[in-house]
mmCIF file of C-alpha atoms in Angstrom:
data_model
loop_
_atom_site.group_PDB
_atom_site.id
_atom_site.type_symbol
_atom_site.label_atom_id
_atom_site.label_comp_id
_atom_site.label_asym_id
_atom_site.label_seq_id
_atom_site.Cartn_x
_atom_site.Cartn_y
_atom_site.Cartn_z
ATOM 1 C CA UNK D 1 0.000 0.000 0.000
ATOM 2 C CA UNK D 2 1.137 3.538 -0.716
ATOM 3 C CA UNK D 3 1.647 5.739 2.371
ATOM 4 C CA UNK D 4 -0.501 8.833 2.638
ATOM 5 C CA UNK D 5 1.490 11.903 1.674
ATOM 6 C CA UNK D 6 0.090 13.719 4.697
ATOM 7 C CA UNK D 7 1.958 11.354 7.007
ATOM 8 C CA UNK D 8 5.213 11.970 5.139
ATOM 9 C CA UNK D 9 4.726 15.738 5.258
ATOM 10 C CA UNK D 10 3.961 15.582 8.978
ATOM 11 C CA UNK D 11 7.184 13.676 9.613
ATOM 12 C CA UNK D 12 9.228 16.214 7.704
ATOM 13 C CA UNK D 13 7.455 19.118 9.417
ATOM 14 C CA UNK D 14 8.138 17.603 12.856
ATOM 15 C CA UNK D 15 11.824 17.238 12.059
ATOM 16 C CA UNK D 16 11.947 20.850 10.920
ATOM 17 C CA UNK D 17 10.309 22.094 14.135
ATOM 18 C CA UNK D 18 12.823 20.159 16.213
ATOM 19 C CA UNK D 19 15.681 21.674 14.243
ATOM 20 C CA UNK D 20 14.298 25.191 14.734
ATOM 21 C CA UNK D 21 13.879 24.559 18.434
ATOM 22 C CA UNK D 22 17.514 23.521 18.720
ATOM 23 C CA UNK D 23 18.598 26.749 17.017
ATOM 24 C CA UNK D 24 16.417 28.864 19.329
ATOM 25 C CA UNK D 25 18.002 27.281 22.383
ATOM 26 C CA UNK D 26 21.351 28.851 21.516
ATOM 27 C CA UNK D 27 24.405 26.695 21.817
ATOM 28 C CA UNK D 28 22.732 23.454 20.834
ATOM 29 C CA UNK D 29 23.921 21.934 17.586
ATOM 30 C CA UNK D 30 21.540 22.329 14.647
ATOM 31 C CA UNK D 31 19.917 19.033 13.798
ATOM 32 C CA UNK D 32 19.784 17.851 10.185
ATOM 33 C CA UNK D 33 16.175 17.635 8.950
ATOM 34 C CA UNK D 34 14.960 14.094 8.465
ATOM 35 C CA UNK D 35 15.046 12.732 4.920
ATOM 36 C CA UNK D 36 11.697 12.048 3.252
ATOM 37 C CA UNK D 37 10.298 8.706 4.314
ATOM 38 C CA UNK D 38 10.473 5.778 1.936
ATOM 39 C CA UNK D 39 7.214 3.955 1.385
ATOM 40 C CA UNK D 40 6.659 0.902 3.536
ATOM 41 C CA UNK D 41 5.833 -2.186 1.507
ATOM 42 C CA UNK D 42 4.028 -5.321 2.551
ATOM 43 C CA UNK D 43 6.441 -8.184 3.168
ATOM 44 C CA UNK D 44 6.671 -10.680 0.344
ATOM 45 C CA UNK D 45 5.701 -8.241 -2.413
ATOM 46 C CA UNK D 46 7.961 -7.483 -5.350
ATOM 47 C CA UNK D 47 8.112 -3.877 -4.136
ATOM 48 C CA UNK D 48 9.443 -4.982 -0.737
ATOM 49 C CA UNK D 49 12.008 -7.307 -2.313
ATOM 50 C CA UNK D 50 13.327 -4.626 -4.672
ATOM 51 C CA UNK D 51 13.379 -2.038 -1.892
ATOM 52 C CA UNK D 52 15.349 -4.357 0.389
ATOM 53 C CA UNK D 53 17.791 -5.231 -2.395
ATOM 54 C CA UNK D 54 18.306 -1.561 -3.240
ATOM 55 C CA UNK D 55 18.569 -2.351 -6.939
ATOM 56 C CA UNK D 56 16.398 -3.029 -9.972
ATOM 57 C CA UNK D 57 17.039 -4.259 -13.519
ATOM 58 C CA UNK D 58 15.116 -2.486 -16.269
ATOM 59 C CA UNK D 59 15.048 -3.442 -19.936
ATOM 60 C CA UNK D 60 14.863 -0.573 -22.421
ATOM 61 C CA UNK D 61 15.840 0.327 -25.978
ATOM 62 C CA UNK D 62 19.337 1.675 -26.646
ATOM 63 C CA UNK D 63 18.749 2.897 -30.212
ATOM 64 C CA UNK D 64 15.594 5.017 -30.095
ATOM 65 C CA UNK D 65 16.122 8.780 -29.801
ATOM 66 C CA UNK D 66 13.772 10.568 -27.396
ATOM 67 C CA UNK D 67 12.683 7.358 -25.640
ATOM 68 C CA UNK D 68 15.704 5.105 -25.098
ATOM 69 C CA UNK D 69 19.079 5.985 -26.632
ATOM 70 C CA UNK D 70 22.499 4.954 -25.355
ATOM 71 C CA UNK D 71 24.361 8.061 -24.188
ATOM 72 C CA UNK D 72 28.048 8.901 -24.318
ATOM 73 C CA UNK D 73 28.506 7.466 -20.823
ATOM 74 C CA UNK D 74 27.020 4.134 -21.908
ATOM 75 C CA UNK D 75 23.722 4.704 -20.094
ATOM 76 C CA UNK D 76 20.418 5.163 -21.940
ATOM 77 C CA UNK D 77 18.537 8.465 -21.966
ATOM 78 C CA UNK D 78 14.966 9.289 -22.978
ATOM 79 C CA UNK D 79 11.361 9.331 -21.829
ATOM 80 C CA UNK D 80 11.201 5.588 -21.091
ATOM 81 C CA UNK D 81 14.374 5.931 -19.045
ATOM 82 C CA UNK D 82 12.934 8.803 -17.006
ATOM 83 C CA UNK D 83 9.807 6.787 -16.231
ATOM 84 C CA UNK D 84 12.064 3.970 -15.036
ATOM 85 C CA UNK D 85 13.991 6.350 -12.782
ATOM 86 C CA UNK D 86 10.758 7.578 -11.192
ATOM 87 C CA UNK D 87 9.633 4.017 -10.451
ATOM 88 C CA UNK D 88 13.018 3.141 -8.965
ATOM 89 C CA UNK D 89 13.013 6.280 -6.808
ATOM 90 C CA UNK D 90 9.577 5.445 -5.394
ATOM 91 C CA UNK D 91 10.928 2.009 -4.507
ATOM 92 C CA UNK D 92 13.741 3.687 -2.568
ATOM 93 C CA UNK D 93 16.334 2.771 -5.212
ATOM 94 C CA UNK D 94 18.861 5.429 -6.312
ATOM 95 C CA UNK D 95 19.841 5.890 -9.950
ATOM 96 C CA UNK D 96 23.091 4.017 -9.410
ATOM 97 C CA UNK D 97 20.996 1.066 -8.224
ATOM 98 C CA UNK D 98 19.397 0.712 -11.677
ATOM 99 C CA UNK D 99 20.909 -1.770 -14.106
ATOM 100 C CA UNK D 100 19.837 -0.929 -17.661
ATOM 101 C CA UNK D 101 19.670 -3.889 -20.044
ATOM 102 C CA UNK D 102 19.364 -3.348 -23.786
ATOM 103 C CA UNK D 103 16.065 -4.865 -24.814
ATOM 104 C CA UNK D 104 14.923 -5.204 -28.437
ATOM 105 C CA UNK D 105 11.426 -6.007 -29.656
ATOM 106 C CA UNK D 106 12.021 -9.747 -30.005
ATOM 107 C CA UNK D 107 13.340 -10.393 -26.484
ATOM 108 C CA UNK D 108 11.053 -8.305 -24.285
ATOM 109 C CA UNK D 109 8.735 -11.139 -23.235
ATOM 110 C CA UNK D 110 11.576 -13.702 -22.819
ATOM 111 C CA UNK D 111 13.533 -11.283 -20.628
ATOM 112 C CA UNK D 112 10.552 -10.941 -18.286
ATOM 113 C CA UNK D 113 9.700 -14.637 -18.343
ATOM 114 C CA UNK D 114 13.218 -15.802 -17.502
ATOM 115 C CA UNK D 115 13.951 -13.087 -14.939
ATOM 116 C CA UNK D 116 16.648 -11.261 -16.888
ATOM 117 C CA UNK D 117 14.882 -7.991 -16.015
ATOM 118 C CA UNK D 118 12.378 -6.834 -13.405
ATOM 119 C CA UNK D 119 10.608 -4.419 -15.753
ATOM 120 C CA UNK D 120 10.555 -3.598 -19.454
ATOM 121 C CA UNK D 121 9.989 0.042 -20.408
ATOM 122 C CA UNK D 122 10.760 0.013 -24.104
ATOM 123 C CA UNK D 123 8.092 1.579 -26.354
ATOM 124 C CA UNK D 124 6.176 -1.597 -25.532
ATOM 125 C CA UNK D 125 2.690 -1.776 -27.055
ATOM 126 C CA UNK D 126 0.048 -3.381 -24.855
ATOM 127 C CA UNK D 127 -1.869 -6.125 -26.657
ATOM 128 C CA UNK D 128 -3.850 -9.238 -25.730
ATOM 129 C CA UNK D 129 -1.333 -11.724 -27.136
ATOM 130 C CA UNK D 130 1.446 -10.327 -24.951
ATOM 131 C CA UNK D 131 -0.865 -10.318 -21.927
ATOM 132 C CA UNK D 132 -0.972 -14.115 -22.187
ATOM 133 C CA UNK D 133 2.644 -14.337 -20.983
ATOM 134 C CA UNK D 134 3.398 -11.028 -19.206
ATOM 135 C CA UNK D 135 1.498 -8.254 -17.408
ATOM 136 C CA UNK D 136 1.321 -4.564 -18.285
ATOM 137 C CA UNK D 137 0.965 -1.465 -16.140
ATOM 138 C CA UNK D 138 -0.209 1.661 -17.902
ATOM 139 C CA UNK D 139 -0.451 2.803 -20.584
ATOM 140 C CA UNK D 140 1.818 5.756 -19.875
ATOM 141 C CA UNK D 141 1.781 7.045 -23.485
ATOM 142 C CA UNK D 142 -0.329 6.532 -26.621
ATOM 143 C CA UNK D 143 1.568 6.416 -29.910
ATOM 144 C CA UNK D 144 0.458 5.580 -33.467
ATOM 145 C CA UNK D 145 2.193 3.689 -36.274
ATOM 146 C CA UNK D 146 3.418 5.880 -39.123
ATOM 147 C CA UNK D 147 5.884 5.896 -42.029
ATOM 148 C CA UNK D 148 9.360 7.370 -42.418
ATOM 149 C CA UNK D 149 10.460 8.234 -45.971
ATOM 150 C CA UNK D 150 13.276 10.134 -47.613
ATOM 151 C CA UNK D 151 13.196 13.926 -47.236
ATOM 152 C CA UNK D 152 10.864 15.354 -49.872
ATOM 153 C CA UNK D 153 8.916 12.069 -50.097
ATOM 154 C CA UNK D 154 10.024 11.240 -53.678
ATOM 155 C CA UNK D 155 7.577 8.303 -53.944
ATOM 156 C CA UNK D 156 4.621 10.479 -52.943
ATOM 157 C CA UNK D 157 3.572 8.040 -50.209
ATOM 158 C CA UNK D 158 0.584 9.184 -48.162
ATOM 159 C CA UNK D 159 -0.181 6.050 -46.151
ATOM 160 C CA UNK D 160 0.218 2.280 -45.949
ATOM 161 C CA UNK D 161 -2.292 1.747 -48.755
ATOM 162 C CA UNK D 162 0.290 3.153 -51.190
ATOM 163 C CA UNK D 163 2.870 0.505 -50.263
ATOM 164 C CA UNK D 164 1.387 -2.706 -51.691
ATOM 165 C CA UNK D 165 4.160 -4.737 -53.334
ATOM 166 C CA UNK D 166 6.826 -2.219 -52.283
ATOM 167 C CA UNK D 167 9.808 -2.938 -49.967
ATOM 168 C CA UNK D 168 9.340 -1.644 -46.414
ATOM 169 C CA UNK D 169 11.581 -2.092 -43.367
ATOM 170 C CA UNK D 170 10.447 -2.818 -39.811
ATOM 171 C CA UNK D 171 11.664 -4.759 -36.774
ATOM 172 C CA UNK D 172 11.150 -8.501 -36.405
ATOM 173 C CA UNK D 173 8.798 -9.427 -33.576
ATOM 174 C CA UNK D 174 7.253 -5.956 -33.316
ATOM 175 C CA UNK D 175 3.617 -4.931 -33.496
ATOM 176 C CA UNK D 176 4.648 -2.684 -36.402
ATOM 177 C CA UNK D 177 5.805 -5.696 -38.427
ATOM 178 C CA UNK D 178 2.464 -7.448 -37.966
ATOM 179 C CA UNK D 179 0.458 -4.315 -38.774
ATOM 180 C CA UNK D 180 2.263 -3.400 -42.005
ATOM 181 C CA UNK D 181 2.205 -7.009 -43.279
ATOM 182 C CA UNK D 182 -1.555 -6.659 -43.719
ATOM 183 C CA UNK D 183 -0.978 -4.144 -46.527
ATOM 184 C CA UNK D 184 0.765 -6.602 -48.849
ATOM 185 C CA UNK D 185 4.201 -5.009 -48.656
ATOM 186 C CA UNK D 186 7.519 -6.682 -49.400
ATOM 187 C CA UNK D 187 8.685 -6.842 -45.796
ATOM 188 C CA UNK D 188 12.353 -6.526 -44.852
ATOM 189 C CA UNK D 189 13.055 -6.946 -41.132
ATOM 190 C CA UNK D 190 15.970 -6.274 -38.821
ATOM 191 C CA UNK D 191 16.550 -6.233 -35.066
ATOM 192 C CA UNK D 192 16.477 -2.447 -34.476
ATOM 193 C CA UNK D 193 14.824 0.475 -36.227
ATOM 194 C CA UNK D 194 18.121 2.307 -36.608
ATOM 195 C CA UNK D 195 19.255 -0.579 -38.825
ATOM 196 C CA UNK D 196 16.408 0.279 -41.216
ATOM 197 C CA UNK D 197 17.882 3.688 -42.026
ATOM 198 C CA UNK D 198 20.678 2.584 -44.357
ATOM 199 C CA UNK D 199 18.299 0.505 -46.538
ATOM 200 C CA UNK D 200 16.102 3.607 -46.794
ATOM 201 C CA UNK D 201 19.067 5.803 -47.724
ATOM 202 C CA UNK D 202 20.229 3.364 -50.407
ATOM 203 C CA UNK D 203 16.806 2.803 -51.926
ATOM 204 C CA UNK D 204 16.581 -0.836 -50.848
ATOM 205 C CA UNK D 205 13.299 0.111 -49.169
ATOM 206 C CA UNK D 206 10.923 3.009 -49.769
ATOM 207 C CA UNK D 207 9.794 3.421 -46.170
ATOM 208 C CA UNK D 208 10.463 2.474 -42.572
ATOM 209 C CA UNK D 209 7.507 1.878 -40.311
ATOM 210 C CA UNK D 210 6.992 1.914 -36.568
ATOM 211 C CA UNK D 211 5.438 4.262 -34.010
ATOM 212 C CA UNK D 212 5.390 7.948 -34.904
ATOM 213 C CA UNK D 213 7.394 9.050 -31.862
ATOM 214 C CA UNK D 214 10.206 6.628 -32.684
ATOM 215 C CA UNK D 215 10.292 7.808 -36.290
ATOM 216 C CA UNK D 216 10.285 11.452 -35.167
ATOM 217 C CA UNK D 217 13.348 10.750 -33.045
ATOM 218 C CA UNK D 218 15.180 9.086 -35.938
ATOM 219 C CA UNK D 219 14.354 11.977 -38.266
ATOM 220 C CA UNK D 220 15.487 14.507 -35.670
ATOM 221 C CA UNK D 221 18.763 12.633 -35.205
ATOM 222 C CA UNK D 222 19.416 12.735 -38.984
ATOM 223 C CA UNK D 223 18.378 16.257 -40.070
ATOM 224 C CA UNK D 224 17.713 16.794 -43.755
ATOM 225 C CA UNK D 225 17.603 13.080 -44.604
ATOM 226 C CA UNK D 226 14.157 11.798 -43.625
ATOM 227 C CA UNK D 227 10.611 12.915 -42.888
ATOM 228 C CA UNK D 228 7.609 11.381 -41.167
ATOM 229 C CA UNK D 229 4.407 11.126 -43.222
ATOM 230 C CA UNK D 230 2.441 12.181 -40.080
ATOM 231 C CA UNK D 231 -0.583 10.058 -40.909
ATOM 232 C CA UNK D 232 -0.830 7.479 -38.080
ATOM 233 C CA UNK D 233 -2.861 4.394 -38.983
ATOM 234 C CA UNK D 234 -2.946 2.536 -35.624
ATOM 235 C CA UNK D 235 -3.129 3.228 -31.897
ATOM 236 C CA UNK D 236 -0.176 1.962 -29.860
ATOM 237 C CA UNK D 237 -0.633 2.252 -26.067
ATOM 238 C CA UNK D 238 2.773 1.937 -24.394
ATOM 239 C CA UNK D 239 2.840 -0.138 -21.229
ATOM 240 C CA UNK D 240 5.358 -1.161 -18.588
ATOM 241 C CA UNK D 241 5.996 -4.889 -18.833
ATOM 242 C CA UNK D 242 6.323 -7.015 -15.693
ATOM 243 C CA UNK D 243 6.052 -10.643 -14.638
ATOM 244 C CA UNK D 244 2.757 -12.345 -15.453
ATOM 245 C CA UNK D 245 0.419 -12.564 -12.471
ATOM 246 C CA UNK D 246 2.182 -9.977 -10.288
ATOM 247 C CA UNK D 247 -1.032 -8.052 -9.670
ATOM 248 C CA UNK D 248 0.217 -6.196 -6.584
ATOM 249 C CA UNK D 249 3.207 -4.778 -8.450
ATOM 250 C CA UNK D 250 1.060 -3.878 -11.463
ATOM 251 C CA UNK D 251 -1.472 -2.071 -9.280
ATOM 252 C CA UNK D 252 1.306 -0.233 -7.432
ATOM 253 C CA UNK D 253 2.839 1.018 -10.704
ATOM 254 C CA UNK D 254 -0.602 2.053 -11.970
ATOM 255 C CA UNK D 255 -1.179 4.031 -8.774
ATOM 256 C CA UNK D 256 2.194 5.706 -9.235
ATOM 257 C CA UNK D 257 1.469 6.587 -12.869
ATOM 258 C CA UNK D 258 -1.770 8.296 -11.877
ATOM 259 C CA UNK D 259 0.113 10.151 -9.156
ATOM 260 C CA UNK D 260 2.781 11.502 -11.516
ATOM 261 C CA UNK D 261 0.135 12.522 -14.044
ATOM 262 C CA UNK D 262 -1.327 14.750 -11.346
ATOM 263 C CA UNK D 263 1.813 16.121 -9.689
ATOM 264 C CA UNK D 264 3.592 17.079 -12.920
ATOM 265 C CA UNK D 265 6.452 14.587 -12.870
ATOM 266 C CA UNK D 266 5.153 12.840 -16.000
ATOM 267 C CA UNK D 267 5.044 16.132 -17.932
ATOM 268 C CA UNK D 268 8.493 17.101 -16.629
ATOM 269 C CA UNK D 269 9.925 13.778 -17.841
ATOM 270 C CA UNK D 270 8.311 14.253 -21.262
ATOM 271 C CA UNK D 271 9.448 17.842 -21.723
ATOM 272 C CA UNK D 272 13.047 16.979 -20.788
ATOM 273 C CA UNK D 273 13.204 14.215 -23.418
ATOM 274 C CA UNK D 274 10.627 13.640 -26.167
ATOM 275 C CA UNK D 275 9.219 17.108 -25.565
ATOM 276 C CA UNK D 276 12.328 18.682 -27.086
ATOM 277 C CA UNK D 277 10.897 17.596 -30.470
ATOM 278 C CA UNK D 278 7.216 16.769 -29.879
ATOM 279 C CA UNK D 279 4.342 18.622 -28.237
ATOM 280 C CA UNK D 280 3.362 17.561 -24.728
ATOM 281 C CA UNK D 281 0.265 15.341 -24.956
ATOM 282 C CA UNK D 282 -2.321 14.542 -22.339
ATOM 283 C CA UNK D 283 -1.342 11.403 -20.396
ATOM 284 C CA UNK D 284 -3.574 8.409 -21.160
ATOM 285 C CA UNK D 285 -5.980 6.830 -18.726
ATOM 286 C CA UNK D 286 -4.538 3.808 -16.940
ATOM 287 C CA UNK D 287 -6.140 0.504 -17.972
ATOM 288 C CA UNK D 288 -6.766 -1.539 -14.821
ATOM 289 C CA UNK D 289 -7.643 -4.794 -16.557
#
């Protein structure tokens, strides 16, 4: 259960009053205000285990600008990463207690099933097939599948209907691959979306397809080379993947998401990352299935 904020504020206020009293007494050493209390978790829950361990392993993308991109220091940066940091902080885990594991579309479910990671926050679309083997908290963002083409759109592509029989690149094991296959394209797949860019440059494919926010990040990272059609043809609710059947952990993360929607931390995380390129959207309603 999440502690009431009023109790935490009262504890901090009491510590402050004691410190002021010590100062007023003259000669007494000033006491250091108490640190904010860490939430108390019910024994046996995943939250309690992670809190006690003081560390968490989170799977995320390392090649997707704005959401999960490996930085110069070897650590990923982006909106997904910031959401992960907030979750870790609420579990009482500092940033240096987070182990980031590169997670691509094809290994997200296996990593959760075999315990390689505790969570997956990796532009991970919630769908019923995935719910058969893992659980989702969220969504924490709603994206839509779109198309990336060469700057100037030389083929005049306006949507997936224009791509029948044409070569298109996507990532194996992704929702995007399954969606675009329905349009009769000549599908070329790879393990990461960044690996689709060279085939697009060389003319091996006429378009790359995945979620619009991912494509916007790739275009922004390669100015003057590519453009997004900006005609989304699906809805892609991004969720936080966790072990199947861990209802307490899922509910706790959902509670936290609703909290950060209200207190501004979600918007702050967006504006510091994806918001440098994209407008700040309204956060989606959490789906408590």
